[in-house]
mmCIF file of C-alpha atoms in Angstrom:
data_model
loop_
_atom_site.group_PDB
_atom_site.id
_atom_site.type_symbol
_atom_site.label_atom_id
_atom_site.label_comp_id
_atom_site.label_asym_id
_atom_site.label_seq_id
_atom_site.Cartn_x
_atom_site.Cartn_y
_atom_site.Cartn_z
ATOM 1 C CA MET A 23 -0.007 0.035 -0.091
ATOM 2 C CA ILE A 24 1.383 3.350 -1.029
ATOM 3 C CA ILE A 25 0.241 6.835 0.019
ATOM 4 C CA ASN A 26 1.209 9.495 -2.926
ATOM 5 C CA GLY A 27 1.130 12.900 -2.402
ATOM 6 C CA ALA A 28 1.825 16.484 -3.046
ATOM 7 C CA VAL A 29 2.774 19.435 -0.884
ATOM 8 C CA THR A 30 2.164 22.780 -2.266
ATOM 9 C CA ASP A 31 1.877 26.317 -0.979
ATOM 10 C CA LEU A 32 -1.207 28.397 -0.948
ATOM 11 C CA TYR A 33 -0.700 29.373 -4.667
ATOM 12 C CA GLY A 34 -0.386 25.781 -5.546
ATOM 13 C CA ARG A 35 3.521 25.844 -6.249
ATOM 14 C CA PRO A 36 5.498 22.706 -4.920
ATOM 15 C CA VAL A 37 7.098 23.101 -1.628
ATOM 16 C CA VAL A 38 10.263 21.398 -1.890
ATOM 17 C CA GLY A 39 12.101 19.555 1.149
ATOM 18 C CA ALA A 40 9.230 19.350 3.543
ATOM 19 C CA ALA A 41 9.194 16.404 5.761
ATOM 20 C CA VAL A 42 6.287 13.883 5.697
ATOM 21 C CA LEU A 43 5.818 11.696 9.035
ATOM 22 C CA ILE A 44 3.427 9.086 10.005
ATOM 23 C CA ALA A 45 2.161 10.362 13.400
ATOM 24 C CA SER A 46 -0.418 7.441 13.767
ATOM 25 C CA SER A 47 -1.380 4.331 11.997
ATOM 26 C CA PRO A 48 -3.859 1.276 12.305
ATOM 27 C CA ILE A 49 -0.977 -0.804 13.665
ATOM 28 C CA PRO A 50 2.162 0.034 15.218
ATOM 29 C CA VAL A 51 4.766 0.932 12.777
ATOM 30 C CA PRO A 52 8.498 2.170 12.921
ATOM 31 C CA ASP A 53 9.272 5.664 12.273
ATOM 32 C CA ILE A 54 8.133 6.365 8.399
ATOM 33 C CA ALA A 55 9.015 9.588 6.934
ATOM 34 C CA ALA A 56 9.752 11.141 3.269
ATOM 35 C CA LEU A 57 11.020 14.368 2.081
ATOM 36 C CA THR A 58 9.340 15.888 -0.966
ATOM 37 C CA GLY A 59 11.369 16.142 -4.037
ATOM 38 C CA ALA A 60 11.849 19.369 -6.551
ATOM 39 C CA ASP A 61 8.034 18.733 -7.551
ATOM 40 C CA GLY A 62 6.625 18.696 -4.174
ATOM 41 C CA LEU A 63 6.059 14.982 -4.362
ATOM 42 C CA PHE A 64 6.339 12.173 -2.083
ATOM 43 C CA SER A 65 5.689 8.679 -1.569
ATOM 44 C CA ILE A 66 5.324 6.350 1.380
ATOM 45 C CA ALA A 67 4.829 2.775 1.640
ATOM 46 C CA VAL A 68 2.414 1.593 4.485
ATOM 47 C CA PRO A 69 1.643 -1.967 5.697
ATOM 48 C CA VAL A 70 -2.153 -2.147 5.950
ATOM 49 C CA PRO A 71 -5.570 -0.542 4.990
ATOM 50 C CA GLY A 72 -6.606 1.964 7.531
ATOM 51 C CA ALA A 73 -6.352 5.553 8.597
ATOM 52 C CA TYR A 74 -3.166 7.324 8.679
ATOM 53 C CA ARG A 75 -2.201 10.586 10.205
ATOM 54 C CA LEU A 76 0.438 12.507 8.554
ATOM 55 C CA ILE A 77 2.365 15.236 9.902
ATOM 56 C CA VAL A 78 3.844 17.550 7.091
ATOM 57 C CA ARG A 79 6.607 20.133 8.064
ATOM 58 C CA SER A 80 8.310 23.035 6.137
ATOM 59 C CA GLU A 81 10.390 25.643 7.139
ATOM 60 C CA VAL A 82 7.180 27.926 7.559
ATOM 61 C CA ASP A 83 4.201 25.765 8.505
ATOM 62 C CA THR A 84 3.212 22.554 9.844
ATOM 63 C CA VAL A 85 -0.085 20.453 9.025
ATOM 64 C CA GLU A 86 -1.778 17.620 10.048
ATOM 65 C CA VAL A 87 -4.013 15.309 7.679
ATOM 66 C CA THR A 88 -5.478 12.125 7.789
ATOM 67 C CA VAL A 89 -5.505 9.859 5.099
ATOM 68 C CA ASP A 90 -7.714 6.768 4.918
ATOM 69 C CA ILE A 91 -6.220 3.845 2.803
ATOM 70 C CA THR A 92 -8.949 1.305 1.359
ATOM 71 C CA ALA A 93 -7.080 0.751 -1.957
ATOM 72 C CA PRO A 94 -3.701 -0.221 -2.865
ATOM 73 C CA GLU A 95 -2.813 3.383 -3.488
ATOM 74 C CA ALA A 96 -3.995 6.574 -1.954
ATOM 75 C CA GLN A 97 -3.472 10.123 -3.360
ATOM 76 C CA VAL A 98 -3.334 13.108 -0.853
ATOM 77 C CA VAL A 99 -2.503 16.995 -1.565
ATOM 78 C CA VAL A 100 -1.359 19.131 1.355
ATOM 79 C CA ALA A 101 -1.716 22.656 1.185
ATOM 80 C CA LEU A 102 0.668 24.791 3.472
ATOM 81 C CA SER A 103 -0.030 28.301 4.616
ATOM 82 C CA GLY A 104 3.408 29.527 4.498
#
């Protein structure tokens, strides 16, 4: 199972180097994190379906989102305010 996502600013521009961390998951998991690339995209492999709470951090903002995974892949877009 994969969470694919994009991190953008309020204007829809990609945020480079944002940290995406799994804060909670349906089962205990080791620390799982990713950094966004030059295109603002990230991908995180997760072990089971269910609700995952992500913390997305950049130099100017931190946002929490919940992604519910029911299919092999889930898509999420996170807009930061900074």
